[in-house]
């Protein structure tokens, strides 16, 4: 048994997301390969020296590696980490990029493929994450109550988001042509569409400089500029803290346009 295999078993047992499992195992495997001894002889000094000498490429990567090794040490091996500095660096406070609303709408009007229209519109209308779009099932679209059920999203949380008349029409047009039975969007050889395929769609119609998650940022920024309150946007976004949603107030052009400067 290796540290990699023990960590893998623990991650699956605790039901971590597929992305987290993939990331943690990558860095645990990288760490274990750097060792010159069996994991059973691992000590706090080994991990501390590894972290001290690692050349991180970004704050995000540093957080991922620290989280992975902390999990392996504490959860996989059941050790205390009092002698290891698992302090994570503060995240870089960058404003999210957005795509202009009129630009998105104009490009949507030029798309003929109804599946592609539906996927992009879902990302922009209510700011769904790409993972949430590909995991949607036909039964999650509730046209009677005009809501969409988002199940087991980030943080393993469910939530409801509004279903507009415009989005419902687009989804119905798509359904009448493709007739999905289980997952709302199925792939050519798989039961559901992939995240990479969704990103390719965004790049194809909106530009190579864009990716799917920017639709989410753009959606919440547009909601704020339209006068929607932050608490409601936070609920739609599925943010655990309203502080996360507050960043869209800094991106909004509307608040800047309404600011009266001295000159």
PDB file of C-alpha atoms in Angstrom:
ATOM      1  CA  UNK A   1       0.000   0.000   0.000  1.00  0.00           C
ATOM      2  CA  UNK A   2       1.215   3.510  -0.834  1.00  0.00           C
ATOM      3  CA  UNK A   3       0.333   6.929   0.524  1.00  0.00           C
ATOM      4  CA  UNK A   4      -1.301   7.606  -2.842  1.00  0.00           C
ATOM      5  CA  UNK A   5      -3.633   4.596  -2.519  1.00  0.00           C
ATOM      6  CA  UNK A   6      -4.495   5.323   1.116  1.00  0.00           C
ATOM      7  CA  UNK A   7      -5.314   8.925   0.253  1.00  0.00           C
ATOM      8  CA  UNK A   8      -7.400   7.817  -2.715  1.00  0.00           C
ATOM      9  CA  UNK A   9      -9.464   5.495  -0.521  1.00  0.00           C
ATOM     10  CA  UNK A  10      -9.980   8.220   2.082  1.00  0.00           C
ATOM     11  CA  UNK A  11     -11.018  10.829  -0.486  1.00  0.00           C
ATOM     12  CA  UNK A  12     -13.618   8.518  -1.986  1.00  0.00           C
ATOM     13  CA  UNK A  13     -14.830   7.449   1.447  1.00  0.00           C
ATOM     14  CA  UNK A  14     -15.358  11.090   2.452  1.00  0.00           C
ATOM     15  CA  UNK A  15     -17.038  11.743  -0.930  1.00  0.00           C
ATOM     16  CA  UNK A  16     -14.835  14.577  -2.100  1.00  0.00           C
ATOM     17  CA  UNK A  17     -15.620  15.938  -5.570  1.00  0.00           C
ATOM     18  CA  UNK A  18     -13.976  14.370  -8.621  1.00  0.00           C
ATOM     19  CA  UNK A  19     -11.949  17.523  -9.282  1.00  0.00           C
ATOM     20  CA  UNK A  20     -10.655  17.647  -5.703  1.00  0.00           C
ATOM     21  CA  UNK A  21      -9.763  13.947  -5.782  1.00  0.00           C
ATOM     22  CA  UNK A  22      -7.860  14.404  -9.045  1.00  0.00           C
ATOM     23  CA  UNK A  23      -5.965  17.471  -7.763  1.00  0.00           C
ATOM     24  CA  UNK A  24      -5.075  16.039  -4.344  1.00  0.00           C
ATOM     25  CA  UNK A  25      -3.913  12.709  -5.770  1.00  0.00           C
ATOM     26  CA  UNK A  26      -1.728  14.447  -8.350  1.00  0.00           C
ATOM     27  CA  UNK A  27       0.170  16.379  -5.679  1.00  0.00           C
ATOM     28  CA  UNK A  28       0.303  13.506  -3.185  1.00  0.00           C
ATOM     29  CA  UNK A  29       1.753  11.279  -5.912  1.00  0.00           C
ATOM     30  CA  UNK A  30       4.278  13.984  -6.814  1.00  0.00           C
ATOM     31  CA  UNK A  31       5.273  14.283  -3.157  1.00  0.00           C
ATOM     32  CA  UNK A  32       5.567  10.528  -2.620  1.00  0.00           C
ATOM     33  CA  UNK A  33       7.770  10.124  -5.694  1.00  0.00           C
ATOM     34  CA  UNK A  34      10.159  12.701  -4.230  1.00  0.00           C
ATOM     35  CA  UNK A  35      10.663  10.636  -1.066  1.00  0.00           C
ATOM     36  CA  UNK A  36      13.529   8.204  -0.584  1.00  0.00           C
ATOM     37  CA  UNK A  37      11.703   6.160   2.029  1.00  0.00           C
ATOM     38  CA  UNK A  38       8.408   4.421   2.703  1.00  0.00           C
ATOM     39  CA  UNK A  39       5.498   6.595   3.779  1.00  0.00           C
ATOM     40  CA  UNK A  40       5.347   4.743   7.145  1.00  0.00           C
ATOM     41  CA  UNK A  41       8.657   6.422   8.057  1.00  0.00           C
ATOM     42  CA  UNK A  42       7.409   9.832   7.025  1.00  0.00           C
ATOM     43  CA  UNK A  43       7.951  12.627   9.557  1.00  0.00           C
ATOM     44  CA  UNK A  44       6.799  16.228   9.826  1.00  0.00           C
ATOM     45  CA  UNK A  45      10.209  17.469   8.726  1.00  0.00           C
ATOM     46  CA  UNK A  46       9.840  15.711   5.340  1.00  0.00           C
ATOM     47  CA  UNK A  47       6.668  17.584   4.491  1.00  0.00           C
ATOM     48  CA  UNK A  48       7.914  20.898   5.877  1.00  0.00           C
ATOM     49  CA  UNK A  49      11.113  20.756   3.821  1.00  0.00           C
ATOM     50  CA  UNK A  50       9.134  19.763   0.730  1.00  0.00           C
ATOM     51  CA  UNK A  51       6.847  22.778   1.108  1.00  0.00           C
ATOM     52  CA  UNK A  52       9.743  25.113   1.871  1.00  0.00           C
ATOM     53  CA  UNK A  53      11.653  24.068  -1.258  1.00  0.00           C
ATOM     54  CA  UNK A  54       8.754  23.755  -3.691  1.00  0.00           C
ATOM     55  CA  UNK A  55       8.739  26.371  -6.463  1.00  0.00           C
ATOM     56  CA  UNK A  56       5.078  27.334  -6.664  1.00  0.00           C
ATOM     57  CA  UNK A  57       3.828  28.790  -9.936  1.00  0.00           C
ATOM     58  CA  UNK A  58       0.874  30.617  -8.362  1.00  0.00           C
ATOM     59  CA  UNK A  59      -0.964  31.232  -5.113  1.00  0.00           C
ATOM     60  CA  UNK A  60      -3.688  28.889  -6.330  1.00  0.00           C
ATOM     61  CA  UNK A  61      -1.232  26.045  -6.866  1.00  0.00           C
ATOM     62  CA  UNK A  62       0.341  26.650  -3.471  1.00  0.00           C
ATOM     63  CA  UNK A  63      -3.072  26.374  -1.812  1.00  0.00           C
ATOM     64  CA  UNK A  64      -3.784  23.137  -3.661  1.00  0.00           C
ATOM     65  CA  UNK A  65      -0.492  21.536  -2.641  1.00  0.00           C
ATOM     66  CA  UNK A  66      -0.817  22.616   0.990  1.00  0.00           C
ATOM     67  CA  UNK A  67      -4.392  21.287   1.106  1.00  0.00           C
ATOM     68  CA  UNK A  68      -3.381  17.982  -0.510  1.00  0.00           C
ATOM     69  CA  UNK A  69      -0.478  17.307   1.837  1.00  0.00           C
ATOM     70  CA  UNK A  70      -2.446  18.419   4.870  1.00  0.00           C
ATOM     71  CA  UNK A  71      -5.191  15.965   3.926  1.00  0.00           C
ATOM     72  CA  UNK A  72      -2.671  13.150   3.407  1.00  0.00           C
ATOM     73  CA  UNK A  73      -0.957  13.851   6.730  1.00  0.00           C
ATOM     74  CA  UNK A  74      -4.059  14.393   8.849  1.00  0.00           C
ATOM     75  CA  UNK A  75      -6.774  12.247   7.221  1.00  0.00           C
ATOM     76  CA  UNK A  76      -4.828   9.503   5.431  1.00  0.00           C
ATOM     77  CA  UNK A  77      -2.176   8.922   8.095  1.00  0.00           C
ATOM     78  CA  UNK A  78      -4.064  10.210  11.139  1.00  0.00           C
ATOM     79  CA  UNK A  79      -1.139  12.420  12.214  1.00  0.00           C
ATOM     80  CA  UNK A  80      -1.113  15.724  14.040  1.00  0.00           C
ATOM     81  CA  UNK A  81       0.433  18.622  12.163  1.00  0.00           C
ATOM     82  CA  UNK A  82       1.544  20.889  14.991  1.00  0.00           C
ATOM     83  CA  UNK A  83       5.118  20.907  13.685  1.00  0.00           C
ATOM     84  CA  UNK A  84       4.154  21.594  10.063  1.00  0.00           C
ATOM     85  CA  UNK A  85       3.267  25.032   8.772  1.00  0.00           C
ATOM     86  CA  UNK A  86       0.170  24.339   6.696  1.00  0.00           C
ATOM     87  CA  UNK A  87      -0.707  28.024   6.536  1.00  0.00           C
ATOM     88  CA  UNK A  88      -2.163  28.854   3.147  1.00  0.00           C
ATOM     89  CA  UNK A  89      -1.274  32.150   1.452  1.00  0.00           C
ATOM     90  CA  UNK A  90      -3.946  34.773   1.073  1.00  0.00           C
ATOM     91  CA  UNK A  91      -5.674  34.608  -2.280  1.00  0.00           C
ATOM     92  CA  UNK A  92      -4.931  37.224  -4.860  1.00  0.00           C
ATOM     93  CA  UNK A  93      -7.770  39.733  -4.952  1.00  0.00           C
ATOM     94  CA  UNK A  94      -8.391  40.004  -8.655  1.00  0.00           C
ATOM     95  CA  UNK A  95     -11.615  41.312 -10.124  1.00  0.00           C
ATOM     96  CA  UNK A  96     -13.422  38.726 -12.265  1.00  0.00           C
ATOM     97  CA  UNK A  97     -13.391  39.221 -16.013  1.00  0.00           C
ATOM     98  CA  UNK A  98     -16.762  39.627 -17.683  1.00  0.00           C
ATOM     99  CA  UNK A  99     -18.129  39.474 -21.216  1.00  0.00           C
ATOM    100  CA  UNK A 100     -20.308  42.347 -22.435  1.00  0.00           C
ATOM    101  CA  UNK A 101     -24.020  41.491 -22.316  1.00  0.00           C
ATOM    102  CA  UNK A 102     -24.831  42.932 -25.739  1.00  0.00           C
ATOM    103  CA  UNK A 103     -21.922  41.039 -27.277  1.00  0.00           C
ATOM    104  CA  UNK A 104     -23.194  37.734 -25.839  1.00  0.00           C
ATOM    105  CA  UNK A 105     -26.755  38.370 -26.999  1.00  0.00           C
ATOM    106  CA  UNK A 106     -25.647  39.324 -30.501  1.00  0.00           C
ATOM    107  CA  UNK A 107     -23.554  36.164 -30.823  1.00  0.00           C
ATOM    108  CA  UNK A 108     -26.387  33.994 -29.497  1.00  0.00           C
ATOM    109  CA  UNK A 109     -28.580  35.362 -32.280  1.00  0.00           C
ATOM    110  CA  UNK A 110     -26.105  34.024 -34.860  1.00  0.00           C
ATOM    111  CA  UNK A 111     -25.929  30.432 -33.535  1.00  0.00           C
ATOM    112  CA  UNK A 112     -27.977  27.827 -35.413  1.00  0.00           C
ATOM    113  CA  UNK A 113     -27.177  24.785 -33.253  1.00  0.00           C
ATOM    114  CA  UNK A 114     -29.944  24.656 -30.630  1.00  0.00           C
ATOM    115  CA  UNK A 115     -27.900  22.594 -28.185  1.00  0.00           C
ATOM    116  CA  UNK A 116     -25.084  25.139 -28.248  1.00  0.00           C
ATOM    117  CA  UNK A 117     -27.552  28.009 -27.783  1.00  0.00           C
ATOM    118  CA  UNK A 118     -29.104  26.247 -24.774  1.00  0.00           C
ATOM    119  CA  UNK A 119     -25.751  25.538 -23.126  1.00  0.00           C
ATOM    120  CA  UNK A 120     -24.431  29.093 -23.452  1.00  0.00           C
ATOM    121  CA  UNK A 121     -27.768  30.586 -22.375  1.00  0.00           C
ATOM    122  CA  UNK A 122     -27.853  28.426 -19.236  1.00  0.00           C
ATOM    123  CA  UNK A 123     -24.390  29.657 -18.318  1.00  0.00           C
ATOM    124  CA  UNK A 124     -25.329  33.285 -18.849  1.00  0.00           C
ATOM    125  CA  UNK A 125     -28.966  33.396 -17.730  1.00  0.00           C
ATOM    126  CA  UNK A 126     -28.473  32.202 -14.145  1.00  0.00           C
ATOM    127  CA  UNK A 127     -24.693  31.887 -13.903  1.00  0.00           C
ATOM    128  CA  UNK A 128     -24.457  28.106 -13.753  1.00  0.00           C
ATOM    129  CA  UNK A 129     -21.033  26.535 -13.364  1.00  0.00           C
ATOM    130  CA  UNK A 130     -20.008  24.299 -16.248  1.00  0.00           C
ATOM    131  CA  UNK A 131     -20.183  21.255 -13.944  1.00  0.00           C
ATOM    132  CA  UNK A 132     -23.759  22.200 -13.043  1.00  0.00           C
ATOM    133  CA  UNK A 133     -24.762  22.479 -16.702  1.00  0.00           C
ATOM    134  CA  UNK A 134     -23.389  19.069 -17.708  1.00  0.00           C
ATOM    135  CA  UNK A 135     -24.949  17.404 -14.646  1.00  0.00           C
ATOM    136  CA  UNK A 136     -28.430  18.808 -15.280  1.00  0.00           C
ATOM    137  CA  UNK A 137     -31.111  16.225 -15.930  1.00  0.00           C
ATOM    138  CA  UNK A 138     -34.354  16.648 -17.815  1.00  0.00           C
ATOM    139  CA  UNK A 139     -36.304  16.244 -14.571  1.00  0.00           C
ATOM    140  CA  UNK A 140     -34.416  19.206 -13.053  1.00  0.00           C
ATOM    141  CA  UNK A 141     -36.232  21.656 -15.332  1.00  0.00           C
ATOM    142  CA  UNK A 142     -39.477  22.492 -13.511  1.00  0.00           C
ATOM    143  CA  UNK A 143     -41.580  24.526 -15.961  1.00  0.00           C
ATOM    144  CA  UNK A 144     -44.631  24.408 -13.669  1.00  0.00           C
ATOM    145  CA  UNK A 145     -42.842  26.318 -10.911  1.00  0.00           C
ATOM    146  CA  UNK A 146     -40.432  28.061 -13.319  1.00  0.00           C
ATOM    147  CA  UNK A 147     -37.334  26.943 -11.459  1.00  0.00           C
ATOM    148  CA  UNK A 148     -34.268  24.805 -12.147  1.00  0.00           C
ATOM    149  CA  UNK A 149     -33.041  22.311  -9.553  1.00  0.00           C
ATOM    150  CA  UNK A 150     -29.252  22.326  -9.146  1.00  0.00           C
ATOM    151  CA  UNK A 151     -28.295  19.143  -7.348  1.00  0.00           C
ATOM    152  CA  UNK A 152     -25.107  18.230  -5.494  1.00  0.00           C
ATOM    153  CA  UNK A 153     -23.251  21.331  -6.689  1.00  0.00           C
ATOM    154  CA  UNK A 154     -20.067  22.788  -5.225  1.00  0.00           C
ATOM    155  CA  UNK A 155     -19.855  21.962  -1.544  1.00  0.00           C
ATOM    156  CA  UNK A 156     -22.337  19.121  -2.166  1.00  0.00           C
ATOM    157  CA  UNK A 157     -25.230  21.570  -1.864  1.00  0.00           C
ATOM    158  CA  UNK A 158     -28.549  21.691  -3.713  1.00  0.00           C
ATOM    159  CA  UNK A 159     -30.231  24.936  -4.685  1.00  0.00           C
ATOM    160  CA  UNK A 160     -32.987  26.387  -6.854  1.00  0.00           C
ATOM    161  CA  UNK A 161     -32.477  29.034  -9.548  1.00  0.00           C
ATOM    162  CA  UNK A 162     -35.112  30.919 -11.569  1.00  0.00           C
ATOM    163  CA  UNK A 163     -36.191  29.740 -15.011  1.00  0.00           C
ATOM    164  CA  UNK A 164     -37.081  32.698 -17.225  1.00  0.00           C
ATOM    165  CA  UNK A 165     -39.613  32.562 -20.059  1.00  0.00           C
ATOM    166  CA  UNK A 166     -36.832  33.197 -22.575  1.00  0.00           C
ATOM    167  CA  UNK A 167     -34.653  30.382 -21.260  1.00  0.00           C
ATOM    168  CA  UNK A 168     -37.620  28.006 -21.106  1.00  0.00           C
ATOM    169  CA  UNK A 169     -38.394  28.639 -24.784  1.00  0.00           C
ATOM    170  CA  UNK A 170     -34.769  27.947 -25.741  1.00  0.00           C
ATOM    171  CA  UNK A 171     -34.749  24.717 -23.721  1.00  0.00           C
ATOM    172  CA  UNK A 172     -38.034  23.589 -25.260  1.00  0.00           C
ATOM    173  CA  UNK A 173     -36.736  24.254 -28.778  1.00  0.00           C
ATOM    174  CA  UNK A 174     -33.660  22.211 -27.928  1.00  0.00           C
ATOM    175  CA  UNK A 175     -35.710  19.399 -26.385  1.00  0.00           C
ATOM    176  CA  UNK A 176     -38.014  19.091 -29.405  1.00  0.00           C
ATOM    177  CA  UNK A 177     -35.014  18.556 -31.675  1.00  0.00           C
ATOM    178  CA  UNK A 178     -32.734  16.382 -29.515  1.00  0.00           C
ATOM    179  CA  UNK A 179     -35.199  14.549 -27.212  1.00  0.00           C
ATOM    180  CA  UNK A 180     -32.864  13.934 -24.235  1.00  0.00           C
ATOM    181  CA  UNK A 181     -34.125  11.296 -21.793  1.00  0.00           C
ATOM    182  CA  UNK A 182     -31.857  11.443 -18.741  1.00  0.00           C
ATOM    183  CA  UNK A 183     -29.132  14.076 -18.751  1.00  0.00           C
ATOM    184  CA  UNK A 184     -30.303  17.276 -20.403  1.00  0.00           C
ATOM    185  CA  UNK A 185     -27.211  17.387 -22.616  1.00  0.00           C
ATOM    186  CA  UNK A 186     -25.815  14.056 -23.807  1.00  0.00           C
ATOM    187  CA  UNK A 187     -22.526  13.558 -25.629  1.00  0.00           C
ATOM    188  CA  UNK A 188     -21.863  11.660 -28.820  1.00  0.00           C
ATOM    189  CA  UNK A 189     -20.487   8.613 -27.025  1.00  0.00           C
ATOM    190  CA  UNK A 190     -21.209   9.434 -23.385  1.00  0.00           C
ATOM    191  CA  UNK A 191     -24.436   9.789 -21.363  1.00  0.00           C
ATOM    192  CA  UNK A 192     -23.681  13.452 -20.672  1.00  0.00           C
ATOM    193  CA  UNK A 193     -21.818  16.355 -22.218  1.00  0.00           C
ATOM    194  CA  UNK A 194     -18.338  17.200 -20.968  1.00  0.00           C
ATOM    195  CA  UNK A 195     -17.009  20.412 -19.434  1.00  0.00           C
ATOM    196  CA  UNK A 196     -14.313  20.631 -22.105  1.00  0.00           C
ATOM    197  CA  UNK A 197     -16.980  20.504 -24.828  1.00  0.00           C
ATOM    198  CA  UNK A 198     -18.847  23.386 -23.175  1.00  0.00           C
ATOM    199  CA  UNK A 199     -15.665  25.446 -23.070  1.00  0.00           C
ATOM    200  CA  UNK A 200     -15.028  24.716 -26.746  1.00  0.00           C
ATOM    201  CA  UNK A 201     -18.515  26.007 -27.560  1.00  0.00           C
ATOM    202  CA  UNK A 202     -17.820  29.283 -25.753  1.00  0.00           C
ATOM    203  CA  UNK A 203     -14.524  29.728 -27.589  1.00  0.00           C
ATOM    204  CA  UNK A 204     -16.115  28.867 -30.926  1.00  0.00           C
ATOM    205  CA  UNK A 205     -18.891  31.448 -30.718  1.00  0.00           C
ATOM    206  CA  UNK A 206     -17.554  34.113 -28.344  1.00  0.00           C
ATOM    207  CA  UNK A 207     -13.785  33.988 -28.922  1.00  0.00           C
ATOM    208  CA  UNK A 208     -10.663  32.072 -27.897  1.00  0.00           C
ATOM    209  CA  UNK A 209      -9.953  34.505 -25.077  1.00  0.00           C
ATOM    210  CA  UNK A 210     -13.130  33.465 -23.253  1.00  0.00           C
ATOM    211  CA  UNK A 211     -14.109  30.384 -21.253  1.00  0.00           C
ATOM    212  CA  UNK A 212     -17.349  29.098 -19.755  1.00  0.00           C
ATOM    213  CA  UNK A 213     -16.879  30.428 -16.229  1.00  0.00           C
ATOM    214  CA  UNK A 214     -16.824  33.995 -17.568  1.00  0.00           C
ATOM    215  CA  UNK A 215     -20.517  33.554 -18.415  1.00  0.00           C
ATOM    216  CA  UNK A 216     -21.125  33.098 -14.686  1.00  0.00           C
ATOM    217  CA  UNK A 217     -19.242  36.276 -13.802  1.00  0.00           C
ATOM    218  CA  UNK A 218     -21.049  38.174 -16.547  1.00  0.00           C
ATOM    219  CA  UNK A 219     -24.450  36.916 -15.392  1.00  0.00           C
ATOM    220  CA  UNK A 220     -24.090  38.146 -11.815  1.00  0.00           C
ATOM    221  CA  UNK A 221     -22.602  41.462 -12.903  1.00  0.00           C
ATOM    222  CA  UNK A 222     -25.583  42.037 -15.222  1.00  0.00           C
ATOM    223  CA  UNK A 223     -28.003  41.112 -12.425  1.00  0.00           C
ATOM    224  CA  UNK A 224     -26.396  43.672 -10.136  1.00  0.00           C
ATOM    225  CA  UNK A 225     -26.428  46.373 -12.813  1.00  0.00           C
ATOM    226  CA  UNK A 226     -30.132  45.652 -13.382  1.00  0.00           C
ATOM    227  CA  UNK A 227     -30.851  46.426  -9.734  1.00  0.00           C
ATOM    228  CA  UNK A 228     -31.053  42.915  -8.288  1.00  0.00           C
ATOM    229  CA  UNK A 229     -30.068  42.845  -4.619  1.00  0.00           C
ATOM    230  CA  UNK A 230     -26.874  41.086  -3.549  1.00  0.00           C
ATOM    231  CA  UNK A 231     -28.660  38.658  -1.216  1.00  0.00           C
ATOM    232  CA  UNK A 232     -30.752  37.282  -4.095  1.00  0.00           C
ATOM    233  CA  UNK A 233     -27.739  37.053  -6.421  1.00  0.00           C
ATOM    234  CA  UNK A 234     -25.806  35.219  -3.702  1.00  0.00           C
ATOM    235  CA  UNK A 235     -28.639  32.697  -3.359  1.00  0.00           C
ATOM    236  CA  UNK A 236     -28.776  32.110  -7.117  1.00  0.00           C
ATOM    237  CA  UNK A 237     -24.980  31.775  -7.265  1.00  0.00           C
ATOM    238  CA  UNK A 238     -24.911  29.249  -4.430  1.00  0.00           C
ATOM    239  CA  UNK A 239     -22.236  31.188  -2.555  1.00  0.00           C
ATOM    240  CA  UNK A 240     -21.691  30.092   1.041  1.00  0.00           C
ATOM    241  CA  UNK A 241     -20.875  33.684   2.010  1.00  0.00           C
ATOM    242  CA  UNK A 242     -22.356  36.911   0.693  1.00  0.00           C
ATOM    243  CA  UNK A 243     -18.818  38.343   0.779  1.00  0.00           C
ATOM    244  CA  UNK A 244     -18.036  36.236  -2.274  1.00  0.00           C
ATOM    245  CA  UNK A 245     -20.942  37.812  -4.147  1.00  0.00           C
ATOM    246  CA  UNK A 246     -19.958  41.342  -3.115  1.00  0.00           C
ATOM    247  CA  UNK A 247     -17.086  41.293  -5.606  1.00  0.00           C
ATOM    248  CA  UNK A 248     -19.599  41.831  -8.412  1.00  0.00           C
ATOM    249  CA  UNK A 249     -20.423  45.240  -6.977  1.00  0.00           C
ATOM    250  CA  UNK A 250     -16.813  46.213  -7.754  1.00  0.00           C
ATOM    251  CA  UNK A 251     -17.110  45.050 -11.363  1.00  0.00           C
ATOM    252  CA  UNK A 252     -20.399  46.762 -12.095  1.00  0.00           C
ATOM    253  CA  UNK A 253     -20.100  49.699 -14.500  1.00  0.00           C
ATOM    254  CA  UNK A 254     -23.481  51.030 -13.391  1.00  0.00           C
ATOM    255  CA  UNK A 255     -22.215  52.056  -9.962  1.00  0.00           C
ATOM    256  CA  UNK A 256     -19.213  53.746 -11.575  1.00  0.00           C
ATOM    257  CA  UNK A 257     -21.380  55.641 -14.050  1.00  0.00           C
ATOM    258  CA  UNK A 258     -23.551  56.937 -11.218  1.00  0.00           C
ATOM    259  CA  UNK A 259     -20.553  58.173  -9.213  1.00  0.00           C
ATOM    260  CA  UNK A 260     -20.166  61.952  -9.142  1.00  0.00           C
ATOM    261  CA  UNK A 261     -16.510  62.902  -9.257  1.00  0.00           C
ATOM    262  CA  UNK A 262     -15.207  66.358  -8.191  1.00  0.00           C
ATOM    263  CA  UNK A 263     -14.446  67.368 -11.779  1.00  0.00           C
TER     264      UNK A 263
END
